[in-house]
Short mmCIF file of C-alpha atoms in Angstrom, two decimals:
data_model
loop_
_atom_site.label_atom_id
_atom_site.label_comp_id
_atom_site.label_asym_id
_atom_site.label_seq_id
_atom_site.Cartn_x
_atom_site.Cartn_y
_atom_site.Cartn_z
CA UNK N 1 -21.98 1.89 11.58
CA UNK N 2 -20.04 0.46 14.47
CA UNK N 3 -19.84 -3.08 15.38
CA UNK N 4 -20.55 -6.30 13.15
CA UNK N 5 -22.72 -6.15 9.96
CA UNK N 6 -23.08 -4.61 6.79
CA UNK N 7 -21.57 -0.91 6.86
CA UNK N 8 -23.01 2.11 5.54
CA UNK N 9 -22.57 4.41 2.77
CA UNK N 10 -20.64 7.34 5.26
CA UNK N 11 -17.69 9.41 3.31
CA UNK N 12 -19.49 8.20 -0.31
CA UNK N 13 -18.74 11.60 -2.20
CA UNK N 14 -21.71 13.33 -3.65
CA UNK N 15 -23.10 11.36 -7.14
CA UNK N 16 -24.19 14.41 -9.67
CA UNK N 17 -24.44 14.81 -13.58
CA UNK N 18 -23.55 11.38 -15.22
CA UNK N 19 -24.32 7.91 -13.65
CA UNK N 20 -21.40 6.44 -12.23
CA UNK N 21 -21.88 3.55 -15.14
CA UNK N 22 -20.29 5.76 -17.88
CA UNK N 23 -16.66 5.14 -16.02
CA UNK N 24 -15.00 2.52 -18.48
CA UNK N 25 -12.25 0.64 -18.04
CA UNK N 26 -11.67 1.32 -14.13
CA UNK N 27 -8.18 -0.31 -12.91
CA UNK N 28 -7.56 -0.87 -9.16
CA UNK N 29 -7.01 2.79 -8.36
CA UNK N 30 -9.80 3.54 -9.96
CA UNK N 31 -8.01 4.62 -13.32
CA UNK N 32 -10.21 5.93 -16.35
CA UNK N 33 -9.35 4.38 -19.20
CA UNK N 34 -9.46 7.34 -21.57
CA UNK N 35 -7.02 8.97 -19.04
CA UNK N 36 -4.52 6.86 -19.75
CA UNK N 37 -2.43 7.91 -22.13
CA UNK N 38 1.13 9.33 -20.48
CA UNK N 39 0.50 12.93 -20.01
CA UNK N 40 2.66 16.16 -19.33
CA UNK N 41 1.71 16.61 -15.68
CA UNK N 42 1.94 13.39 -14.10
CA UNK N 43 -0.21 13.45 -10.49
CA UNK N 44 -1.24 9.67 -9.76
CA UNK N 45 1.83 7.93 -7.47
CA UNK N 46 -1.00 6.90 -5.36
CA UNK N 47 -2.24 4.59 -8.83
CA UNK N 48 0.80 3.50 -10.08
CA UNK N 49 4.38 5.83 -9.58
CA UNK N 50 6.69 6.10 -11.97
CA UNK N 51 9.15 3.45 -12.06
CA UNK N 52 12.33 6.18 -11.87
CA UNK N 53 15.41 5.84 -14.34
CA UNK N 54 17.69 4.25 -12.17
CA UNK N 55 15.16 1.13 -11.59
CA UNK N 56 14.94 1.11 -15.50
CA UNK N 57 18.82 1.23 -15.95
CA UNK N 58 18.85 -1.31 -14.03
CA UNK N 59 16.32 -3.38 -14.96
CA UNK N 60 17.49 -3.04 -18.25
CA UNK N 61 20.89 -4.05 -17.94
CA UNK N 62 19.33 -7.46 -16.23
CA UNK N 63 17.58 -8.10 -19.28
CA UNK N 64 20.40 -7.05 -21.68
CA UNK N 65 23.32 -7.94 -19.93
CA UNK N 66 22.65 -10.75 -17.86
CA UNK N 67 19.85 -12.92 -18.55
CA UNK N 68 20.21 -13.45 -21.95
CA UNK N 69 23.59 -15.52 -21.21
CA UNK N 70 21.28 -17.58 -18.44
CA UNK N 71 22.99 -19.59 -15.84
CA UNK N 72 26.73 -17.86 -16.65
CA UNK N 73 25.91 -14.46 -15.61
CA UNK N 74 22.76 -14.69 -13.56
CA UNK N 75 24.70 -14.21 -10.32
CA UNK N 76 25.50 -10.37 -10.73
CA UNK N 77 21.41 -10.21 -9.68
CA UNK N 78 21.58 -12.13 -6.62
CA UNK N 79 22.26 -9.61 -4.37
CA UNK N 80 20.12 -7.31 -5.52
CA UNK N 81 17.33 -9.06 -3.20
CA UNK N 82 20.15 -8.74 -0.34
CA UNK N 83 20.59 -4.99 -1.08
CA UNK N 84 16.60 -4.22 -1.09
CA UNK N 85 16.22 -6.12 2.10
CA UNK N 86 18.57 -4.16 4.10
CA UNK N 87 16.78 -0.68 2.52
CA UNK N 88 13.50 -1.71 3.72
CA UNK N 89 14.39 -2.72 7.26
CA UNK N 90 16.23 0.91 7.60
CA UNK N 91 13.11 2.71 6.21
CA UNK N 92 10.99 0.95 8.60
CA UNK N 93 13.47 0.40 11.32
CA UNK N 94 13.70 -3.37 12.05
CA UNK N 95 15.95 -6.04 11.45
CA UNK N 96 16.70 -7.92 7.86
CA UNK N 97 14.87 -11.02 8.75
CA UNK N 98 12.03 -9.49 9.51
CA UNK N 99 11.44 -8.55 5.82
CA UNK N 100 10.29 -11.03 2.58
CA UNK N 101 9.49 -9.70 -0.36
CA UNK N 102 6.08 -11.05 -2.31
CA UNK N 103 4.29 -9.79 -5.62
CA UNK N 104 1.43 -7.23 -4.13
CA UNK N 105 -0.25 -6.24 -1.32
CA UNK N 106 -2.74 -8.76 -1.27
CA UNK N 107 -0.22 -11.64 -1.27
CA UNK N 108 1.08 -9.93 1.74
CA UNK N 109 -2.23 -9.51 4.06
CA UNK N 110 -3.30 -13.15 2.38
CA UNK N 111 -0.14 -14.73 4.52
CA UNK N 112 -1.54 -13.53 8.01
CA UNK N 113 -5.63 -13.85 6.84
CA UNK N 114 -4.45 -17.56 6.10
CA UNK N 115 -1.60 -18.18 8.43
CA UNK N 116 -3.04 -17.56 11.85
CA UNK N 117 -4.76 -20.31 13.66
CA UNK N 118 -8.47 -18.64 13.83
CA UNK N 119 -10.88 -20.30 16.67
CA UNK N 120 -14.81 -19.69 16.18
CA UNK N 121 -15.86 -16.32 17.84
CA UNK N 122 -12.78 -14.41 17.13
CA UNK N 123 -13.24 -11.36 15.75
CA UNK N 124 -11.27 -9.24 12.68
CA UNK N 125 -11.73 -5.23 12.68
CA UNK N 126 -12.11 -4.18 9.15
CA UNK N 127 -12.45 -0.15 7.81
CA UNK N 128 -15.69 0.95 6.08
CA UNK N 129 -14.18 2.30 2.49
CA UNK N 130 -11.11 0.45 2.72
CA UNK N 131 -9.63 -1.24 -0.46
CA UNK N 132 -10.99 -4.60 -1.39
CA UNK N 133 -7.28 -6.23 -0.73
CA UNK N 134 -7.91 -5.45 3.09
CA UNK N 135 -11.28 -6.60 3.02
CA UNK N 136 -11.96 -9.41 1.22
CA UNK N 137 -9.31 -12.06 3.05
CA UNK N 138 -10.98 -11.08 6.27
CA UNK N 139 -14.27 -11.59 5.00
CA UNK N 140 -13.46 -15.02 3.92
CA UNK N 141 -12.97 -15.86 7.28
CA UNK N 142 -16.58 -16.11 8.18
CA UNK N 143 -16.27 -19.86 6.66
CA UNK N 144 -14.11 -20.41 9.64
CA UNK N 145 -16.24 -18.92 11.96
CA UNK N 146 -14.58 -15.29 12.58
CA UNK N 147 -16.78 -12.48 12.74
CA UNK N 148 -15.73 -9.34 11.09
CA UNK N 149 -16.39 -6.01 12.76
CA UNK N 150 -16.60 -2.53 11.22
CA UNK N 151 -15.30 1.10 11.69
CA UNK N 152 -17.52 3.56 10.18
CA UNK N 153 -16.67 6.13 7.52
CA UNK N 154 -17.67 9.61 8.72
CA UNK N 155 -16.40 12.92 6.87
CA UNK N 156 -13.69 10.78 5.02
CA UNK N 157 -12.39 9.26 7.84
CA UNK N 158 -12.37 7.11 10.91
CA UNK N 159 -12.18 8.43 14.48
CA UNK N 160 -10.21 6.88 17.07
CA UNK N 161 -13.44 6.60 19.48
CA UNK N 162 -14.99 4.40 16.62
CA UNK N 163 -12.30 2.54 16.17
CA UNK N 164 -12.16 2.17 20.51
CA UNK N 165 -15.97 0.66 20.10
CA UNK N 166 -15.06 -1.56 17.64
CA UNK N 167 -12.10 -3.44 19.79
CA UNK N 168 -13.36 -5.78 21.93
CA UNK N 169 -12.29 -9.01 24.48
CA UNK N 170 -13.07 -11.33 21.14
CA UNK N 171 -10.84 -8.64 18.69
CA UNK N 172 -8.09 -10.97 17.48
CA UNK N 173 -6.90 -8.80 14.75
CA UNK N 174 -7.08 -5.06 13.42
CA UNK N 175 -6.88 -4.92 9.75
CA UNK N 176 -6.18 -1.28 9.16
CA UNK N 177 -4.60 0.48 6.09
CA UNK N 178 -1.98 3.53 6.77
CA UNK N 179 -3.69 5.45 3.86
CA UNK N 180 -6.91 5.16 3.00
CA UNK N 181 -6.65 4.90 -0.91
CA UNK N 182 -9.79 6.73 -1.83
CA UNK N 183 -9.80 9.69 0.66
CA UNK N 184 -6.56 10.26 1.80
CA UNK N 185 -7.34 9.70 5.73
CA UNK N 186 -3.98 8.89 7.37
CA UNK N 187 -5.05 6.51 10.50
CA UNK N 188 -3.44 7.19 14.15
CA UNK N 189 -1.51 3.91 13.68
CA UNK N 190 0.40 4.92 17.21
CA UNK N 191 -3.12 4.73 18.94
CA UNK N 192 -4.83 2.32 17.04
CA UNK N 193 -1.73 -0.30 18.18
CA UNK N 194 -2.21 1.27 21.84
CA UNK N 195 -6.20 0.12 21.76
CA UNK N 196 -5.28 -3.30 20.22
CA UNK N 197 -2.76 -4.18 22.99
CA UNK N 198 -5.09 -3.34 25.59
CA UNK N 199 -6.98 -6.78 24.16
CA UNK N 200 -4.22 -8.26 23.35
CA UNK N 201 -5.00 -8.20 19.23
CA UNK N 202 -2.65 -8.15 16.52
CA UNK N 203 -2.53 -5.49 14.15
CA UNK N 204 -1.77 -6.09 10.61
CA UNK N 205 -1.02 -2.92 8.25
CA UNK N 206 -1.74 -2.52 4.33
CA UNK N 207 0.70 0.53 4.46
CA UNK N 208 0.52 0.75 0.22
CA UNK N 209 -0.88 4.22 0.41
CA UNK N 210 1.69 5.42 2.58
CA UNK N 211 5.23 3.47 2.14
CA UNK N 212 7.80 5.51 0.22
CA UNK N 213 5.91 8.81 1.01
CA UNK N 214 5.63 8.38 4.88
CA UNK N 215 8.00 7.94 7.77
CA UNK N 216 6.70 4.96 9.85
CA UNK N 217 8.89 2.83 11.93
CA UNK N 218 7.85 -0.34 13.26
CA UNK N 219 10.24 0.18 16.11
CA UNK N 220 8.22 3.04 17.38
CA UNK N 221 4.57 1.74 16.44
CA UNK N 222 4.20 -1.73 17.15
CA UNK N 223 2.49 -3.21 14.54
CA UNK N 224 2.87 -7.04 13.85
CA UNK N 225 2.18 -7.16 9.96
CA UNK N 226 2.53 -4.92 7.28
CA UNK N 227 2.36 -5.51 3.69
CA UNK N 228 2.93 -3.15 0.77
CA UNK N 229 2.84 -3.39 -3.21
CA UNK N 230 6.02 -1.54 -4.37
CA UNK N 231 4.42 -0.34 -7.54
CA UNK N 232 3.00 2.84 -5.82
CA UNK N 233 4.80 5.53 -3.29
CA UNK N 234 8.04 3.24 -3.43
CA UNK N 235 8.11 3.56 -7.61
CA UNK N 236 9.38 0.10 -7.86
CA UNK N 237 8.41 -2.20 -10.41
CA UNK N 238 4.85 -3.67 -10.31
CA UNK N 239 4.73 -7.35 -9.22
CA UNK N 240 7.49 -6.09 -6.36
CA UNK N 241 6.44 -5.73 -2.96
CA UNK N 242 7.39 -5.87 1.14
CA UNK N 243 6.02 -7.97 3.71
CA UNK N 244 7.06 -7.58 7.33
CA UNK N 245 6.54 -9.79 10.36
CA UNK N 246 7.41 -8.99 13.69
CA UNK N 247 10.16 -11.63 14.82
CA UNK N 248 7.79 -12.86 17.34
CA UNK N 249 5.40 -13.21 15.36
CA UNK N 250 6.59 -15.26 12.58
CA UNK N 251 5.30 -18.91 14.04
CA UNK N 252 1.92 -17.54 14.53
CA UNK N 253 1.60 -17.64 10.67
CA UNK N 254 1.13 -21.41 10.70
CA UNK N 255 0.08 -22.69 7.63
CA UNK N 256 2.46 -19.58 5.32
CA UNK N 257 4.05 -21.60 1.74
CA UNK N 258 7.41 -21.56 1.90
CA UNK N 259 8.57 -23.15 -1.38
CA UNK N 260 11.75 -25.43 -1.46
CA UNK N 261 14.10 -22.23 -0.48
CA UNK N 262 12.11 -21.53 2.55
CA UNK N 263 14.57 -24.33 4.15
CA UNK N 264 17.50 -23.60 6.18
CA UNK N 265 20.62 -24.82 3.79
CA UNK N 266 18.41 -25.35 1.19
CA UNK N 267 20.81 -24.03 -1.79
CA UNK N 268 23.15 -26.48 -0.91
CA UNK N 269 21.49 -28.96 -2.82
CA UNK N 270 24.39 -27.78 -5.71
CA UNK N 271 27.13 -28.73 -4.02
CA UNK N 272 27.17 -32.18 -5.32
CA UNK N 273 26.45 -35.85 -3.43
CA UNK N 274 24.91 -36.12 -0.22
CA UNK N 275 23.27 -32.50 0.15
CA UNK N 276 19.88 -33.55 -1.34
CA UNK N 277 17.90 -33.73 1.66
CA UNK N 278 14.07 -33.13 2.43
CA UNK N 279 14.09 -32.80 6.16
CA UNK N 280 15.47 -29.27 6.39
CA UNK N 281 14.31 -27.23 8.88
CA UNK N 282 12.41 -23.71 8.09
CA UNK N 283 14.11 -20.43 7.59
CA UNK N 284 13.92 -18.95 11.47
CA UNK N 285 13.26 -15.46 9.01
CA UNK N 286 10.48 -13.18 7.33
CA UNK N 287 12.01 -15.39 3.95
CA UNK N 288 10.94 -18.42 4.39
CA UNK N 289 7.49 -17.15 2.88
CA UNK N 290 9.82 -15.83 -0.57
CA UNK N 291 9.38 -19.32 -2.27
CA UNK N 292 11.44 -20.00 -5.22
CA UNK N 293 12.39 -18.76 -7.48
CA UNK N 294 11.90 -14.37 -7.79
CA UNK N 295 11.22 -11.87 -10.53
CA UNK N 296 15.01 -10.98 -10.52
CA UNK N 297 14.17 -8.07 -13.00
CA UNK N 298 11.69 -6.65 -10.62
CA UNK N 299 14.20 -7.35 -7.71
CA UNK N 300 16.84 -5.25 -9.61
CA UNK N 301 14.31 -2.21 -10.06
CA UNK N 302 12.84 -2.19 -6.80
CA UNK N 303 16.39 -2.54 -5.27
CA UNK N 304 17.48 0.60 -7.27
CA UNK N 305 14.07 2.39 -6.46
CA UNK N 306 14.76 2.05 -2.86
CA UNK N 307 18.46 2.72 -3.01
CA UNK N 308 17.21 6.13 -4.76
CA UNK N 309 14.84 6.97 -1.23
CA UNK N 310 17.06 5.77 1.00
CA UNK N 311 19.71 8.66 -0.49
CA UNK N 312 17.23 11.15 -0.59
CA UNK N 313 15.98 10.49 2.91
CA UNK N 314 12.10 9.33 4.26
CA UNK N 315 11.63 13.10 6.03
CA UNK N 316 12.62 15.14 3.09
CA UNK N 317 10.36 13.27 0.79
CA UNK N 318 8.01 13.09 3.34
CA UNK N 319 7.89 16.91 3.74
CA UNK N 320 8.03 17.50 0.15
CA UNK N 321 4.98 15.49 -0.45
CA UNK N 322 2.87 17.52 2.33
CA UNK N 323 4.13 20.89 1.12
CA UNK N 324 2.87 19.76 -2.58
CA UNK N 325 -0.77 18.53 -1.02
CA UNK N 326 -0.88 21.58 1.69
CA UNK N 327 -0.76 23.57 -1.35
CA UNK N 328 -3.59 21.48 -3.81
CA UNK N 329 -5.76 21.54 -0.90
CA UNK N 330 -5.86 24.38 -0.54
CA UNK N 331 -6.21 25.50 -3.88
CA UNK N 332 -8.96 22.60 -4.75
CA UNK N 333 -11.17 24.42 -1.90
CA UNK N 334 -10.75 28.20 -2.59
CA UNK N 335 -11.83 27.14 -6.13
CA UNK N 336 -15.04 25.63 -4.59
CA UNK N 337 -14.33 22.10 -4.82
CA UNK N 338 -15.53 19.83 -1.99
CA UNK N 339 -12.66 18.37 -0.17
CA UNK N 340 -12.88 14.39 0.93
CA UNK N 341 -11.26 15.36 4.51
CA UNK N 342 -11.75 18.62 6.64
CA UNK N 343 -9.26 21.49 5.86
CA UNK N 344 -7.75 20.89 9.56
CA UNK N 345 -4.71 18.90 8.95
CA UNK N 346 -6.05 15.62 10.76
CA UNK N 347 -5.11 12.44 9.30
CA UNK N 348 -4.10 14.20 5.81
CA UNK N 349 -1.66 12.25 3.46
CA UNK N 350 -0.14 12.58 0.35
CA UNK N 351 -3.30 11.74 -1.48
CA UNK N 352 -5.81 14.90 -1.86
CA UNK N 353 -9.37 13.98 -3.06
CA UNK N 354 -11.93 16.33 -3.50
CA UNK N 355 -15.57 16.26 -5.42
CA UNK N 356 -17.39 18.43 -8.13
CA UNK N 357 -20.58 19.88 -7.10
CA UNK N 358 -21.80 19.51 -10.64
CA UNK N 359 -19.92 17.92 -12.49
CA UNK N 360 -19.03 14.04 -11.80
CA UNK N 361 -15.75 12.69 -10.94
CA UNK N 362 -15.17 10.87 -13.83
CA UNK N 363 -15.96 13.50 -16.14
CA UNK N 364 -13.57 15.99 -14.00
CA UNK N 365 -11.03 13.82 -14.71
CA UNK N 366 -11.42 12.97 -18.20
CA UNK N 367 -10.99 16.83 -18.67
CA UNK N 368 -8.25 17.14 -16.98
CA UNK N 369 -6.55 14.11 -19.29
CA UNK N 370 -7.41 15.79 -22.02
CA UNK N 371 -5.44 18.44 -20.82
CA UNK N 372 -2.68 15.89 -20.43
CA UNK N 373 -3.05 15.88 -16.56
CA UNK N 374 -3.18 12.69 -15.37
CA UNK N 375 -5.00 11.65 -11.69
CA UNK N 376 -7.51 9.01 -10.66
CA UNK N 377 -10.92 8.77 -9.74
CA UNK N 378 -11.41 6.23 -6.78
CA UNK N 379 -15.03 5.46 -5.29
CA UNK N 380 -16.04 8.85 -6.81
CA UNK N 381 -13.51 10.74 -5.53
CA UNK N 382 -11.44 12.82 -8.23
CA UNK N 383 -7.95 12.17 -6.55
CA UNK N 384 -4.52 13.80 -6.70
CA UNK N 385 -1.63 12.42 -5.43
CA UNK N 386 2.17 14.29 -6.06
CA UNK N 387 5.41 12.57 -5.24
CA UNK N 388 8.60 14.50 -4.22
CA UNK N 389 9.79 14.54 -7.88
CA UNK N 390 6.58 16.55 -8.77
CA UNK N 391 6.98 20.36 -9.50
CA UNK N 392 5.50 23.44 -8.74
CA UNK N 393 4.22 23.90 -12.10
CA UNK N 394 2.68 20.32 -12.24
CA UNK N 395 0.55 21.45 -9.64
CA UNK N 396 0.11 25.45 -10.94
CA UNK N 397 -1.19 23.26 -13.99
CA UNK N 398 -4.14 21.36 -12.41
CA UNK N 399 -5.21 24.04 -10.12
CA UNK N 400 -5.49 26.59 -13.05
CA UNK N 401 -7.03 23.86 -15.43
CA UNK N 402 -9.62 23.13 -12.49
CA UNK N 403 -10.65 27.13 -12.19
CA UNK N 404 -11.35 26.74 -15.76
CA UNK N 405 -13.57 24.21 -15.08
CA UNK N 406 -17.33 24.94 -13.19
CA UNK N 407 -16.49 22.84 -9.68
#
């Protein structure tokens, strides 16, 4: 259902055989449990990617080489948070200080949700089926008077009209994610940013489905926030992830932490006499929100992880990953599986999610572990998701272990 309310069940995949209760031990991307031992074919970057060797050589020689000896050596890390900085604002085409870096996703979106300055009436559009961590700051909003309003669900997806309806004079913000993690539906990010300008709303982006897999530029879709855990598409280390904020949008977030480096000049503090002072003024940057003190191991990974993209290039991995989901797609249906999206090529991702007719998600799944496949099953939907390093015969392997099995 459009407009405000509770929304409805539409894009819930079919519920057969066992109840949806004997799923134990369900993570965030909707993980089994039993599935989780490391397997041979490895097809769940949209759960958790693999952190890739040169973020553990690196990572490693941090812990080995560096912070054991504590103060004396811990400088050969700094710039490792310089280094990932500059790879994010090529990949999404904006400037250094338009970047921070924060733990997940949810910190992220929780720095606009509880930065802005909301006023009674305003209104937040929110996505039937979206992820909790694009939900539930919005929601808490109704405390301050803001009224959320919903996009409907329909065949896996949300259509632009819907998402038309659902802007209005009183829309303040969009709250959209790139990818949505259970289906795969890419949003029109381009249009959605078109419809929220006519109203003059923000848009804020949980891109964690979609960063590291998919080109988007900021400079070409105009979107004010985005946040993104690290831990998924980008393969960086969990408890590493991006936050952007348009430059002109940075004092908006009113009431963001900023920790006692968030100050202009705060580091000089060191330099002896005199320099201890509490009336610094804030960073005029994205990094004032970076706090403290940082997970300088994760920094170290993630810096690696991105270095690694950056070389290989956003298109060809973005091509690679659509060749490999063109092909399970395709493959899922002719075997007689029930897709989450239509075959047409609208709003497909890297993510490919598809149902058993007879035979419950969960139960699909656990099969395929045993089989040492490893994928997810999210809101009921058995999902696959390949990266660029996956092979051909990672995904030979699932499609001919899914023929054996009765769809």
């Amino acid at each position: 259902m459009s407009g405000s309310g509770r929304p409805d069940r539409a894009g819930t995949p079919p519920r057969t055989g066992a109840a949806a209760g004997e799923v134990e031990q369900i993570g965030e991307g909707g993980e089994v449990g039993q599935a989780g031992e490391a397997g041979e074919v490895y097809l769940d970057y949209a759960g958790l990617g693999r952190l890739r060797p040169a973020a553990v050589a690196a990572m490693r020689t941090a812990l080995d080489e560096v912070l054991p000896y504590g103060s004396a050596k811990v400088g050969r890390l700094f710039g490792a948070r310089n280094a990932a900085r500059q790879s994010v604002a090529r990949l999404l085409g904006c400037t250094p200080e338009e970047v921070a870096f924060v733990p997940n996703t949810s910190a992220g979106i929780h720095l606009v949700a509880d930065g802005l300055d909301w006023r009674p009436g305003d209104q937040v559009v929110l996505f039937d089926r979206d992820f909790p961590a694009n939900v539930r700051p919005w929601l808490r909003l109704r405390r301050h008077g803001v009224e959320p309003v919903w996009v409907p669900m329909r065949d896996g997806g949300h259509r632009i009209e819907d998402v038309a309806a659902a802007i209005g004079p009183a829309t303040r913000l969009v709250a959209v994610s790139h990818v949505n993690f259970a289906t795969g539906f890419r949003c029109d990010l381009d249009r959605i940013c078109a419809l929220a300008a006519e109203v003059g709303a923000l848009v804020c982006v949980d891109a964690v489905q979609g960063f590291g897999a998919l080109p988007l530029s900021v400079a070409e879709t105009p979107v004010d926030f985005l946040a993104a855990g690290a831990h998924k598409w980008l393969c960086g280390p969990p408890g590493t992830g991006v936050f952007y904020c348009r430059a002109d949008r940075l004092e908006l977030l009113r009431t963001t932490p900023t920790g006692w480096f968030g100050f202009q000049g705060a580091a000089e503090v060191s330099k002896g006499p005199g320099h201890l002072r509490y009336d610094l003024p804030e960073r005029a940057s994205a990094a004032r929100v970076e706090g403290g003190m940082y997970d300088l191991v994760g920094m170290a990974g993630l810096a690696a992880a991105l270095a690694e993209l950056e070389e290989t290039g956003i298109s060809t991995v973005a091509e690679r990953v659509r060749t490999l989901a063109d092909r399970l797609r395709t493959g899922v249906a002719e075997l007689g599986y029930d897709l989450a999206l239509p075959p047409d090529g609208t709003g497909h991702s890297g993510i490919v999610s598809f149902a058993g007719r007879r035979t419950e998600g969960a139960q699909i799944v656990r099969r395929l572990a045993s089989a040492g496949i490893h994928v997810s099953v999210p809101d009921g939907w058995v999902r696959v998701s390949p990266h660029f390093w996956t092979t051909d015969e990672e995904v030979a392997e699932i499609l001919s272990e899914l023929a054996a099995q009765k769809p």
